[in-house]
Coordinates of C-alpha atoms in Angstrom, one line a residue:
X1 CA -102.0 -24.3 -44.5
X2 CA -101.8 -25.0 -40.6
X3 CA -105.2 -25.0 -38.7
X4 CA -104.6 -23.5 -34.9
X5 CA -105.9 -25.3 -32.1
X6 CA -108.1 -23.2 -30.3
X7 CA -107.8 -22.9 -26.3
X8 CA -110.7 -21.8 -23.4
X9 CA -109.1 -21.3 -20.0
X10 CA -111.0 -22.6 -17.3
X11 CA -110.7 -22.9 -13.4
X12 CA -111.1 -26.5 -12.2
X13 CA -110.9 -27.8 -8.4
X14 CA -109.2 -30.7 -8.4
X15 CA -108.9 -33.5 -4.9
X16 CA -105.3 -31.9 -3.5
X17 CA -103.7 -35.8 -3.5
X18 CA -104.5 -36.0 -7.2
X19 CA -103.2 -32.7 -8.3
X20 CA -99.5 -33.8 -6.1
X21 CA -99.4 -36.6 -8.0
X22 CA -99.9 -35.1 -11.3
X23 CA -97.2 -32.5 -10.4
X24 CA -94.9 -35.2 -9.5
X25 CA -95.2 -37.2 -12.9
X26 CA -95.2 -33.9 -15.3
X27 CA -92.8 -30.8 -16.3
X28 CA -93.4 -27.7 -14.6
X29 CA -96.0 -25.7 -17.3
X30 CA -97.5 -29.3 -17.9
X31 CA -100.6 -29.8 -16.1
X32 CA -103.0 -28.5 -18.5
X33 CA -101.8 -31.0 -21.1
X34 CA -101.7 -33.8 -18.7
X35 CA -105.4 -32.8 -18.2
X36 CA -106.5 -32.6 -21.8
X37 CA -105.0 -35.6 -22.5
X38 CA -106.8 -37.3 -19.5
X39 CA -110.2 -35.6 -20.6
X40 CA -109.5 -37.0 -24.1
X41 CA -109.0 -40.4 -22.5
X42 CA -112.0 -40.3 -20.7
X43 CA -114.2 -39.0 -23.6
X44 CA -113.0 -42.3 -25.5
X45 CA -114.0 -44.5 -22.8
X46 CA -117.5 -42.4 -22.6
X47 CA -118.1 -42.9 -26.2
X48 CA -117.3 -47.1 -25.6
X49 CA -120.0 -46.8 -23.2
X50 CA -122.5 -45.5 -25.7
X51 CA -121.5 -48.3 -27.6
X52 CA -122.0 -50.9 -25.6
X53 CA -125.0 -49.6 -24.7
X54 CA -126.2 -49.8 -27.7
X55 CA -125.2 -52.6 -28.5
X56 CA -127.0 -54.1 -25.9
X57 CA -130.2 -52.4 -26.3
X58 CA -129.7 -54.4 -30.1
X59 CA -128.4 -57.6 -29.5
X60 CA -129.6 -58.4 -25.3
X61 CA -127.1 -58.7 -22.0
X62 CA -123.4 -59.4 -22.4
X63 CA -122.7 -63.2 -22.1
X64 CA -121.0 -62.6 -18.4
X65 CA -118.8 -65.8 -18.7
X66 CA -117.5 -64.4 -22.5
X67 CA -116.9 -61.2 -20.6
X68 CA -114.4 -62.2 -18.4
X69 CA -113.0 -65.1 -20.5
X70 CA -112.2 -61.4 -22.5
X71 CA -111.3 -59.9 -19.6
X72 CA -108.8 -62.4 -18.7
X73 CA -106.9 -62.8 -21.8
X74 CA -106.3 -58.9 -22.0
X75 CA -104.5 -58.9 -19.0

């Protein structure tokens, strides 16, 4: 058994420079999974938010000095 994804069209205005770029770096037909996968993206990020703040809100302020000790070995 398959399960179908289901799909809304929408309209969206999007800045002109950004919508160039995108149609630069994707296949012609693309552009609306280049955006779902950059509204996934952004929803994950969203949902660290919520985590941090709450974690915050539990344990007190981030230790800024840990933070970009962190930061710093990522890159």
């Amino acid at each position: 058994m398959t399960s179908q994804q289901a799909f809304e069209k929408v309209s969206l205005t999007i800045e002109a420079d950004v919508l160039h770029r995108v149609r630069d770096r994707v296949e012609p037909g693309k552009v609306s999974a280049y955006a779902t996968l950059a509204l996934r993206r952004q929803l994950e990020r969203d949902g660290l938010d919520d985590l941090i703040g709450e974690l915050v809100e539990v344990n007190g302020p981030l230790d800024a000095e840990a933070v970009a000790r962190y930061v710093d070995e990522w890159r």
